[in-house]
Amino acid sequence: PPPAACLPENPEDIQAIKLADSIALDPHKWLYAPLEAGCVLTKKREHLLGAFSYRPPYYHFHREDSPEWCNFYELGVQNSRGFRALKVWAALRQAGRQGYVASIRQDIALAKAMADHVKTVPDLELRSHRLSIVTFRFVPLGGKPELLDMINERILATMQRGGEAFVSNAVLSPLSTVHAANVGPSRQTAVQSEHAYYLRACVVNFRTQLRDVLETADLAAKLGREINAEVRAPAP
């Protein structure tokens, strides 16, 4: 995610984004702009002109007497479009570089706190933590591996319907028992499936608080226990 390059403490692979000739990003994610806004940045404007500029005879939007004249329709795919850049510009002007550094740093810290919390919650398994993204899932002690994907899919659907929190999902290679450091108290899991269904939390809102991320993990565990009990209950 390109905006993360503004934090000097981030890994070298993130810092290397600064060396790219061009990058694409969605300002409605880690620049906190309202939906929707997409952006391509290049070091040289002529690269955009070479890719997108088109001047048929019925276009009279350019000025031959002013070579510096800029028509934004020549810098992208769309000719007619709304002024999406205004909301991005306004946010940049209001927050400034230091405002974004502080907000992105806070998001990353909250994700780290969530990942640490997941490791302490019984029946939750941490898969990964990277920047502001945490992937985890519900894995009950003694649960059947073949039911885990179904249970976690139901956790996601129930959570989204309830409206208390919103997470997405990821389908990843399963953990092995060597990842015991990421597993909650007294649990190790050997999963037989080729891929596994995980819950994916992504912190990209400057209004998110510590309470929010901790309660999201607790809610996933609570729903998981309820769904697991329902699944394991004998048929009447």
Coordinates of N, CA and C in Angstrom, one line a residue:
P1 N 0.8 -1.2 0.0 CA 0.0 0.0 0.0 C 0.9 1.3 0.0
P2 N 0.9 2.0 -1.1 CA 1.8 3.2 -1.2 C 1.8 4.2 0.0
P3 N 0.6 4.5 0.5 CA 0.7 5.5 1.6 C 1.5 5.1 2.8
A4 N 1.7 3.8 3.0 CA 2.5 3.3 4.1 C 4.0 3.7 4.0
A5 N 4.4 4.1 2.8 CA 5.8 4.5 2.6 C 6.1 5.8 3.3
C6 N 5.1 6.5 3.8 CA 5.4 7.8 4.5 C 5.9 7.5 5.9
L7 N 5.8 6.3 6.4 CA 6.3 6.0 7.7 C 7.8 5.5 7.7
P8 N 8.7 6.2 8.2 CA 10.1 5.7 8.1 C 10.4 4.4 8.8
E9 N 9.6 4.0 9.7 CA 9.8 2.7 10.5 C 9.4 1.5 9.7
N10 N 8.7 1.7 8.6 CA 8.2 0.5 7.9 C 9.3 -0.2 7.2
P11 N 9.0 -1.5 6.8 CA 10.1 -2.3 6.2 C 10.6 -1.8 4.9
E12 N 11.8 -2.2 4.5 CA 12.4 -1.7 3.3 C 11.6 -2.0 2.0
D13 N 10.9 -3.1 2.0 CA 10.1 -3.4 0.8 C 9.0 -2.4 0.6
I14 N 8.5 -1.8 1.8 CA 7.5 -0.7 1.7 C 8.1 0.6 1.3
Q15 N 9.3 0.8 1.8 CA 10.0 2.1 1.5 C 10.4 2.1 0.0
A16 N 10.6 0.9 -0.6 CA 11.0 0.9 -2.0 C 10.0 1.4 -2.9
I17 N 8.7 1.5 -2.5 CA 7.7 2.1 -3.3 C 8.1 3.5 -3.8
K18 N 8.9 4.2 -3.1 CA 9.4 5.5 -3.5 C 10.2 5.5 -4.7
L19 N 10.8 4.3 -5.1 CA 11.7 4.2 -6.2 C 10.9 3.9 -7.5
A20 N 9.6 3.6 -7.4 CA 8.8 3.2 -8.6 C 8.6 4.4 -9.5
D21 N 8.6 4.1 -10.8 CA 8.3 5.1 -11.8 C 6.8 5.5 -11.8
S22 N 5.9 4.5 -11.4 CA 4.5 4.8 -11.3 C 3.9 3.9 -10.3
I23 N 2.8 4.3 -9.7 CA 2.1 3.5 -8.7 C 0.6 3.8 -8.9
A24 N -0.2 2.8 -8.5 CA -1.7 3.0 -8.5 C -2.1 2.8 -7.1
L25 N -3.1 3.6 -6.7 CA -3.6 3.4 -5.3 C -5.1 3.9 -5.3
D26 N -5.8 3.5 -4.3 CA -7.2 3.9 -4.0 C -7.2 4.9 -2.9
P27 N -7.3 6.2 -3.1 CA -7.3 7.1 -2.0 C -8.5 6.9 -1.0
H28 N -9.5 6.2 -1.4 CA -10.6 5.9 -0.5 C -10.2 4.8 0.5
K29 N -9.0 4.3 0.5 CA -8.5 3.4 1.5 C -7.6 4.1 2.4
W30 N -6.3 4.1 2.2 CA -5.4 4.6 3.2 C -5.1 6.1 3.1
L31 N -5.9 6.8 2.2 CA -5.8 8.3 2.3 C -7.2 8.8 2.8
Y32 N -8.0 7.9 3.3 CA -9.2 8.2 4.0 C -10.2 9.1 3.2
A33 N -10.2 9.0 1.9 CA -11.1 9.8 1.1 C -12.4 9.1 0.9
P34 N -13.5 9.8 0.8 CA -14.8 9.1 0.6 C -14.8 8.3 -0.8
L35 N -15.6 7.3 -0.8 CA -15.7 6.5 -2.0 C -16.3 7.4 -3.1
E36 N -15.9 7.1 -4.4 CA -14.8 6.3 -4.7 C -13.7 7.2 -5.4
A37 N -12.5 6.8 -5.3 CA -11.4 7.6 -5.9 C -10.3 6.6 -6.2
G38 N -9.9 6.6 -7.5 CA -8.7 5.8 -7.9 C -7.6 6.8 -8.4
C39 N -6.4 6.4 -8.3 CA -5.3 7.3 -8.6 C -4.1 6.6 -9.2
V40 N -3.6 7.1 -10.3 CA -2.3 6.7 -10.8 C -1.3 7.8 -10.8
L41 N -0.2 7.6 -10.2 CA 0.9 8.6 -10.1 C 2.1 8.2 -10.9
T42 N 2.6 9.1 -11.7 CA 3.8 8.8 -12.4 C 4.8 9.9 -12.2
K43 N 6.1 9.6 -12.3 CA 7.2 10.6 -12.1 C 7.2 11.5 -13.3
K44 N 6.8 11.0 -14.5 CA 6.8 11.8 -15.7 C 5.4 11.9 -16.3
R45 N 4.9 13.1 -16.5 CA 3.5 13.2 -17.0 C 3.4 12.8 -18.4
E46 N 4.5 12.9 -19.2 CA 4.4 12.4 -20.6 C 4.1 11.0 -20.7
H47 N 4.3 10.2 -19.7 CA 4.0 8.7 -19.8 C 2.5 8.6 -19.8
L48 N 1.7 9.4 -19.1 CA 0.3 9.4 -19.1 C -0.2 9.9 -20.5
L49 N 0.4 11.0 -21.0 CA 0.0 11.5 -22.3 C 0.2 10.5 -23.4
G50 N 1.3 9.8 -23.3 CA 1.6 8.8 -24.3 C 0.6 7.6 -24.3
A51 N 0.1 7.3 -23.1 CA -0.8 6.2 -23.0 C -2.3 6.6 -23.3
F52 N -2.7 7.8 -22.9 CA -4.1 8.2 -23.0 C -4.5 9.3 -23.9
S53 N -3.5 10.2 -24.3 CA -3.9 11.4 -25.0 C -4.5 11.0 -26.4
Y54 N -5.6 11.6 -26.8 CA -6.2 11.4 -28.1 C -6.9 12.7 -28.5
R55 N -6.5 13.1 -29.7 CA -7.0 14.4 -30.2 C -7.7 14.3 -31.6
P56 N -8.9 13.8 -31.6 CA -9.6 13.7 -32.9 C -10.0 15.1 -33.4
P57 N -10.3 15.2 -34.6 CA -10.6 16.6 -35.2 C -11.8 17.3 -34.5
Y58 N -12.7 16.6 -33.9 CA -13.8 17.2 -33.2 C -13.5 17.6 -31.8
Y59 N -12.3 17.4 -31.3 CA -11.9 17.9 -30.0 C -11.2 19.2 -30.2
H60 N -11.6 20.2 -29.5 CA -11.0 21.5 -29.5 C -10.7 22.0 -28.1
F61 N -10.1 21.1 -27.3 CA -9.9 21.4 -25.9 C -8.4 21.8 -25.6
H62 N -7.6 21.8 -26.6 CA -6.2 22.0 -26.4 C -5.8 23.4 -27.0
R63 N -4.7 24.0 -26.5 CA -4.3 25.3 -27.0 C -2.9 25.2 -27.5
E64 N -2.7 25.3 -28.8 CA -1.4 25.2 -29.4 C -0.5 26.3 -29.0
D65 N -1.1 27.5 -28.6 CA -0.2 28.6 -28.2 C 0.2 28.5 -26.7
S66 N -0.2 27.4 -26.0 CA 0.2 27.2 -24.6 C 0.6 25.8 -24.4
P67 N 1.9 25.4 -24.7 CA 2.3 24.0 -24.5 C 2.1 23.5 -23.1
E68 N 2.1 24.3 -22.1 CA 1.9 23.9 -20.7 C 0.5 23.7 -20.3
W69 N -0.5 24.0 -21.2 CA -1.9 23.8 -21.0 C -2.2 22.4 -20.7
C70 N -2.9 22.1 -19.6 CA -3.2 20.7 -19.2 C -4.7 20.5 -19.3
N71 N -5.0 19.4 -20.1 CA -6.4 18.9 -20.1 C -6.4 17.5 -19.5
F72 N -7.1 17.4 -18.4 CA -7.0 16.2 -17.6 C -7.6 15.0 -18.3
Y73 N -8.4 15.2 -19.3 CA -8.9 14.1 -20.1 C -7.8 13.3 -20.8
E74 N -6.7 14.0 -21.0 CA -5.6 13.4 -21.7 C -4.7 12.6 -20.8
L75 N -5.0 12.6 -19.5 CA -4.1 11.9 -18.5 C -4.8 10.6 -17.9
G76 N -5.9 10.2 -18.5 CA -6.6 9.0 -18.0 C -7.5 8.4 -19.0
V77 N -8.2 7.4 -18.5 CA -9.1 6.6 -19.4 C -10.4 7.4 -19.7
Q78 N -10.9 8.1 -18.7 CA -12.2 8.8 -18.9 C -12.0 10.2 -19.5
N79 N -12.9 10.6 -20.4 CA -13.0 11.9 -20.9 C -13.9 12.8 -20.0
S80 N -15.1 12.4 -19.9 CA -16.0 13.2 -19.0 C -16.1 12.5 -17.6
R81 N -15.9 13.2 -16.6 CA -15.9 12.6 -15.3 C -16.1 13.7 -14.2
G82 N -16.5 13.3 -13.0 CA -16.7 14.2 -11.9 C -15.3 14.6 -11.4
F83 N -15.4 15.6 -10.5 CA -14.1 16.2 -9.9 C -13.8 15.4 -8.7
R84 N -13.4 14.1 -8.9 CA -13.0 13.3 -7.8 C -11.8 13.8 -7.0
A85 N -10.9 14.4 -7.8 CA -9.7 14.9 -7.2 C -9.9 15.9 -6.1
L86 N -11.0 16.6 -6.1 CA -11.2 17.7 -5.1 C -11.2 17.1 -3.7
K87 N -11.9 16.0 -3.5 CA -12.0 15.5 -2.1 C -10.7 15.0 -1.6
V88 N -9.8 14.4 -2.5 CA -8.5 14.0 -2.2 C -7.6 15.2 -1.9
W89 N -7.7 16.2 -2.7 CA -6.9 17.4 -2.5 C -7.3 18.1 -1.1
A90 N -8.6 18.1 -0.9 CA -9.1 18.8 0.4 C -8.6 18.0 1.6
A91 N -8.6 16.7 1.5 CA -8.1 15.9 2.7 C -6.6 16.1 2.9
L92 N -5.8 16.1 1.8 CA -4.4 16.4 1.9 C -4.1 17.7 2.5
R93 N -4.8 18.7 2.1 CA -4.6 20.1 2.6 C -5.0 20.1 4.1
Q94 N -6.0 19.4 4.4 CA -6.5 19.5 5.8 C -5.6 18.8 6.8
A95 N -5.2 17.6 6.4 CA -4.4 16.7 7.3 C -2.9 17.0 7.2
G96 N -2.4 17.2 6.0 CA -1.0 17.4 5.8 C -0.2 16.1 5.9
R97 N 1.0 16.1 5.6 CA 1.8 14.9 5.7 C 1.8 14.3 7.1
Q98 N 2.1 15.2 8.1 CA 2.1 14.7 9.5 C 0.8 14.1 10.0
G99 N -0.3 14.7 9.5 CA -1.6 14.1 9.8 C -1.7 12.7 9.3
Y100 N -1.3 12.4 8.1 CA -1.4 11.1 7.5 C -0.4 10.1 8.2
V101 N 0.8 10.6 8.5 CA 1.7 9.8 9.2 C 1.2 9.3 10.6
A102 N 0.6 10.2 11.3 CA 0.0 9.9 12.6 C -1.2 8.9 12.5
S103 N -2.1 9.1 11.5 CA -3.2 8.3 11.3 C -2.8 6.9 10.9
I104 N -1.9 6.8 9.9 CA -1.5 5.5 9.4 C -0.8 4.7 10.5
R105 N 0.1 5.4 11.2 CA 0.8 4.8 12.3 C -0.1 4.2 13.4
Q106 N -1.2 5.0 13.6 CA -2.2 4.5 14.6 C -2.9 3.3 14.1
D107 N -3.3 3.3 12.8 CA -3.9 2.1 12.3 C -3.1 0.8 12.4
I108 N -1.8 1.0 12.1 CA -0.9 -0.2 12.2 C -0.7 -0.6 13.7
A109 N -0.7 0.3 14.6 CA -0.6 0.0 16.0 C -1.8 -0.8 16.5
L110 N -3.0 -0.3 16.0 CA -4.2 -1.0 16.4 C -4.3 -2.4 15.8
A111 N -3.8 -2.6 14.6 CA -3.8 -4.0 14.0 C -2.8 -4.9 14.8
K112 N -1.7 -4.3 15.2 CA -0.8 -5.1 16.1 C -1.4 -5.5 17.4
A113 N -2.2 -4.5 18.0 CA -2.9 -4.8 19.2 C -3.9 -5.9 19.0
M114 N -4.6 -5.9 17.9 CA -5.6 -6.9 17.6 C -4.9 -8.3 17.4
A115 N -3.8 -8.3 16.7 CA -3.1 -9.6 16.5 C -2.7 -10.2 17.8
D116 N -2.1 -9.3 18.7 CA -1.7 -9.8 20.0 C -2.9 -10.3 20.8
H117 N -4.0 -9.6 20.7 CA -5.2 -10.0 21.5 C -5.7 -11.4 20.9
V118 N -5.7 -11.5 19.6 CA -6.2 -12.8 19.0 C -5.4 -14.0 19.6
K119 N -4.1 -13.8 19.8 CA -3.3 -14.9 20.3 C -3.7 -15.3 21.8
T120 N -4.4 -14.4 22.5 CA -4.8 -14.7 23.9 C -6.2 -15.2 24.0
V121 N -7.0 -15.1 22.9 CA -8.4 -15.5 23.0 C -8.5 -17.0 22.7
P122 N -9.1 -17.8 23.7 CA -9.3 -19.2 23.4 C -10.2 -19.4 22.1
D123 N -9.8 -20.4 21.3 CA -10.6 -20.7 20.1 C -10.3 -19.8 18.9
L124 N -9.4 -18.9 19.0 CA -9.0 -18.1 17.9 C -7.6 -18.4 17.5
E125 N -7.3 -18.4 16.2 CA -6.0 -18.7 15.6 C -5.6 -17.6 14.7
L126 N -4.4 -17.0 15.0 CA -3.9 -16.0 14.2 C -3.1 -16.5 13.0
R127 N -3.4 -16.1 11.9 CA -2.7 -16.5 10.6 C -1.6 -15.5 10.3
S128 N -1.9 -14.2 10.3 CA -0.9 -13.3 9.9 C -1.2 -11.9 10.4
H129 N -0.2 -11.1 10.5 CA -0.4 -9.6 10.7 C 0.6 -8.9 9.9
R130 N 0.1 -8.0 9.0 CA 1.0 -7.2 8.2 C 0.4 -5.8 8.0
L131 N 1.2 -4.8 8.4 CA 0.7 -3.4 8.4 C -0.6 -3.3 9.2
S132 N -1.7 -3.0 8.5 CA -2.9 -2.8 9.3 C -3.9 -4.0 9.0
I133 N -3.4 -5.1 8.5 CA -4.3 -6.3 8.2 C -4.0 -7.4 9.1
V134 N -5.0 -8.0 9.6 CA -4.9 -9.2 10.5 C -5.8 -10.3 10.0
T135 N -5.3 -11.5 9.8 CA -6.1 -12.6 9.3 C -6.1 -13.6 10.5
F136 N -7.3 -14.1 10.8 CA -7.4 -15.1 11.9 C -8.7 -15.9 11.7
R137 N -8.9 -16.9 12.5 CA -10.1 -17.7 12.4 C -10.5 -18.4 13.7
F138 N -11.7 -18.9 13.7 CA -12.2 -19.6 14.9 C -11.8 -21.1 14.7
V139 N -11.1 -21.6 15.7 CA -10.7 -23.0 15.7 C -10.9 -23.6 17.1
P140 N -12.1 -24.2 17.3 CA -12.4 -24.7 18.6 C -11.6 -26.0 19.0
L141 N -11.2 -26.1 20.2 CA -10.5 -27.3 20.7 C -11.4 -28.5 20.4
G142 N -10.8 -29.5 19.8 CA -11.5 -30.7 19.4 C -12.5 -30.6 18.3
G143 N -12.5 -29.4 17.6 CA -13.4 -29.2 16.5 C -12.9 -30.0 15.3
K144 N -13.9 -30.3 14.4 CA -13.6 -31.1 13.2 C -13.0 -30.2 12.1
P145 N -11.8 -30.5 11.6 CA -11.2 -29.7 10.6 C -12.1 -29.4 9.4
E146 N -12.9 -30.4 9.0 CA -13.8 -30.3 7.8 C -14.9 -29.3 8.0
L147 N -15.2 -28.9 9.3 CA -16.3 -28.0 9.6 C -15.7 -26.5 9.7
L148 N -14.4 -26.3 9.8 CA -13.9 -25.0 10.2 C -14.2 -24.0 9.1
D149 N -14.1 -24.3 7.9 CA -14.4 -23.3 6.8 C -15.9 -22.9 6.9
M150 N -16.8 -23.8 7.1 CA -18.2 -23.5 7.2 C -18.5 -22.6 8.4
I151 N -17.9 -23.0 9.5 CA -18.2 -22.2 10.7 C -17.7 -20.8 10.6
N152 N -16.5 -20.6 10.0 CA -15.9 -19.3 9.9 C -16.7 -18.4 8.8
E153 N -17.2 -19.1 7.8 CA -18.0 -18.4 6.8 C -19.3 -17.9 7.5
R154 N -19.9 -18.7 8.4 CA -21.1 -18.3 9.1 C -20.8 -17.2 10.1
I155 N -19.6 -17.2 10.7 CA -19.2 -16.1 11.6 C -19.2 -14.8 10.8
L156 N -18.6 -14.8 9.6 CA -18.5 -13.6 8.8 C -19.9 -13.1 8.4
A157 N -20.7 -14.0 8.0 CA -22.1 -13.6 7.6 C -22.9 -13.1 8.7
T158 N -22.8 -13.7 9.9 CA -23.5 -13.3 11.1 C -23.0 -11.9 11.5
M159 N -21.7 -11.7 11.5 CA -21.1 -10.5 12.0 C -21.6 -9.3 11.1
Q160 N -21.6 -9.6 9.8 CA -21.9 -8.5 8.8 C -23.4 -8.2 9.0
R161 N -24.3 -9.2 9.2 CA -25.7 -8.9 9.3 C -26.0 -8.2 10.6
G162 N -25.2 -8.5 11.7 CA -25.5 -7.9 13.0 C -25.1 -6.4 13.0
G163 N -24.1 -6.0 12.2 CA -23.7 -4.6 12.1 C -22.8 -4.1 13.2
E164 N -22.4 -5.0 14.2 CA -21.5 -4.5 15.3 C -20.1 -4.3 14.8
A165 N -19.6 -5.1 13.8 CA -18.3 -5.0 13.2 C -18.3 -5.5 11.8
F166 N -17.3 -5.2 11.0 CA -17.3 -5.6 9.6 C -15.9 -6.1 9.4
V167 N -15.8 -7.4 9.0 CA -14.5 -8.0 8.5 C -14.8 -8.6 7.1
S168 N -13.7 -8.8 6.4 CA -13.9 -9.6 5.1 C -13.2 -10.9 5.3
N169 N -12.9 -11.6 4.2 CA -12.3 -13.0 4.4 C -11.1 -13.1 3.5
A170 N -10.4 -14.2 3.7 CA -9.3 -14.6 2.9 C -9.2 -16.1 2.9
V171 N -8.9 -16.7 1.7 CA -8.7 -18.1 1.6 C -7.2 -18.4 1.4
L172 N -6.6 -19.0 2.4 CA -5.2 -19.1 2.4 C -4.7 -20.5 2.7
S173 N -3.5 -20.8 2.5 CA -2.9 -22.1 2.8 C -3.0 -22.3 4.3
P174 N -3.4 -23.5 4.8 CA -3.6 -23.7 6.2 C -2.3 -23.6 7.0
L175 N -2.5 -23.3 8.3 CA -1.4 -23.3 9.2 C -1.0 -24.8 9.5
S176 N 0.2 -25.0 9.9 CA 0.6 -26.3 10.4 C 0.9 -26.2 11.9
T177 N 1.2 -27.3 12.5 CA 1.3 -27.3 14.0 C 2.6 -26.5 14.4
V178 N 3.5 -26.2 13.5 CA 4.7 -25.5 13.8 C 4.4 -24.0 14.1
H179 N 3.2 -23.6 13.8 CA 2.9 -22.2 14.1 C 2.2 -22.0 15.4
A180 N 2.6 -22.8 16.4 CA 2.0 -22.8 17.7 C 2.1 -21.5 18.4
A181 N 3.0 -20.7 18.1 CA 3.2 -19.3 18.7 C 2.0 -18.4 18.4
N182 N 1.3 -18.7 17.2 CA 0.2 -17.9 16.8 C -1.1 -18.4 17.3
V183 N -1.1 -19.5 18.0 CA -2.4 -20.2 18.4 C -2.7 -19.8 19.9
G184 N -4.0 -19.7 20.2 CA -4.4 -19.4 21.5 C -4.0 -20.4 22.5
P185 N -4.4 -20.2 23.8 CA -3.9 -21.1 24.9 C -4.2 -22.6 24.7
S186 N -3.2 -23.4 24.8 CA -3.3 -24.8 24.9 C -3.9 -25.4 23.6
R187 N -3.6 -24.9 22.5 CA -4.2 -25.4 21.2 C -3.2 -25.5 20.1
Q188 N -3.3 -26.6 19.4 CA -2.6 -26.7 18.1 C -3.5 -27.3 17.2
T189 N -3.4 -27.0 15.9 CA -4.4 -27.5 14.9 C -3.7 -28.1 13.7
A190 N -4.0 -29.3 13.4 CA -3.5 -29.9 12.1 C -4.7 -29.9 11.2
V191 N -4.6 -29.1 10.1 CA -5.7 -29.0 9.2 C -5.5 -29.8 8.0
Q192 N -6.5 -30.6 7.5 CA -6.3 -31.5 6.4 C -6.6 -30.9 5.1
S193 N -7.3 -29.7 5.0 CA -7.8 -29.2 3.8 C -6.6 -28.5 3.0
E194 N -6.7 -28.3 1.7 CA -5.7 -27.7 0.9 C -5.6 -26.2 1.2
H195 N -6.8 -25.6 1.4 CA -6.9 -24.2 1.7 C -7.8 -24.0 2.9
A196 N -7.7 -22.9 3.5 CA -8.5 -22.6 4.7 C -9.1 -21.2 4.6
Y197 N -10.3 -21.1 5.2 CA -11.1 -19.8 5.2 C -10.7 -19.0 6.5
Y198 N -10.3 -17.8 6.3 CA -9.9 -17.0 7.4 C -10.7 -15.7 7.4
L199 N -10.9 -15.1 8.6 CA -11.4 -13.8 8.7 C -10.3 -12.7 8.5
R200 N -10.6 -11.6 7.9 CA -9.6 -10.6 7.5 C -10.1 -9.2 8.0
A201 N -9.4 -8.7 9.0 CA -9.7 -7.4 9.5 C -8.6 -6.4 9.0
C202 N -9.1 -5.3 8.5 CA -8.2 -4.3 7.9 C -8.6 -2.9 8.5
V203 N -7.7 -2.3 9.2 CA -7.9 -1.1 9.9 C -7.5 0.1 9.0
V204 N -8.4 0.8 8.4 CA -8.1 1.9 7.5 C -9.1 3.1 7.8
N205 N -9.4 3.3 9.1 CA -10.3 4.4 9.4 C -9.6 5.1 10.6
F206 N -9.4 6.4 10.5 CA -8.8 7.1 11.5 C -9.6 7.3 12.8
R207 N -10.9 6.9 12.7 CA -11.8 6.9 13.9 C -11.8 5.6 14.7
T208 N -11.1 4.6 14.1 CA -11.1 3.3 14.8 C -10.3 3.4 16.2
Q209 N -10.8 2.8 17.2 CA -10.2 2.8 18.5 C -9.8 1.4 19.0
L210 N -9.0 1.4 20.0 CA -8.5 0.1 20.5 C -9.7 -0.8 20.9
R211 N -10.7 -0.2 21.5 CA -11.8 -1.0 21.9 C -12.5 -1.7 20.7
D212 N -12.5 -1.0 19.6 CA -13.1 -1.6 18.4 C -12.5 -2.9 17.9
V213 N -11.1 -2.9 17.9 CA -10.4 -4.0 17.3 C -10.5 -5.2 18.3
L214 N -10.4 -4.9 19.6 CA -10.4 -6.0 20.6 C -11.8 -6.6 20.6
E215 N -12.8 -5.8 20.6 CA -14.2 -6.3 20.6 C -14.5 -7.1 19.4
T216 N -13.9 -6.7 18.2 CA -14.2 -7.5 17.0 C -13.7 -8.9 17.1
A217 N -12.5 -9.1 17.7 CA -11.9 -10.4 17.9 C -12.8 -11.2 18.9
D218 N -13.2 -10.5 20.0 CA -14.0 -11.2 21.0 C -15.4 -11.6 20.4
L219 N -15.9 -10.8 19.5 CA -17.2 -11.1 18.9 C -17.1 -12.3 18.0
A220 N -16.0 -12.4 17.2 CA -15.7 -13.5 16.4 C -15.7 -14.8 17.2
A221 N -15.0 -14.8 18.3 CA -14.9 -16.0 19.2 C -16.3 -16.3 19.7
K222 N -17.0 -15.3 20.2 CA -18.4 -15.6 20.7 C -19.3 -16.2 19.7
L223 N -19.3 -15.6 18.5 CA -20.2 -16.2 17.5 C -19.7 -17.6 17.1
G224 N -18.4 -17.7 17.0 CA -17.9 -19.1 16.7 C -18.4 -20.1 17.6
R225 N -18.3 -19.8 18.9 CA -18.7 -20.8 19.9 C -20.2 -21.1 19.8
E226 N -21.0 -20.1 19.5 CA -22.5 -20.3 19.4 C -22.7 -21.2 18.1
I227 N -22.1 -20.9 17.0 CA -22.3 -21.6 15.8 C -21.8 -23.0 15.9
N228 N -20.6 -23.2 16.6 CA -20.0 -24.5 16.8 C -21.0 -25.4 17.6
A229 N -21.5 -24.8 18.7 CA -22.4 -25.6 19.5 C -23.7 -26.0 18.7
E230 N -24.1 -25.1 17.9 CA -25.3 -25.4 17.1 C -25.0 -26.5 16.1
V231 N -23.8 -26.5 15.5 CA -23.4 -27.5 14.5 C -23.3 -28.9 15.2
R232 N -22.7 -28.9 16.4 CA -22.4 -30.1 17.0 C -23.6 -30.7 17.8
A233 N -24.7 -29.9 18.0 CA -25.9 -30.4 18.7 C -26.5 -31.5 18.0
P234 N -26.9 -32.6 18.7 CA -27.6 -33.7 18.0 C -28.9 -33.3 17.4
A235 N -29.2 -33.9 16.3 CA -30.5 -33.6 15.7 C -31.7 -34.1 16.6
P236 N -32.8 -33.3 16.7 CA -33.9 -33.7 17.5 C -34.6 -35.0 17.0

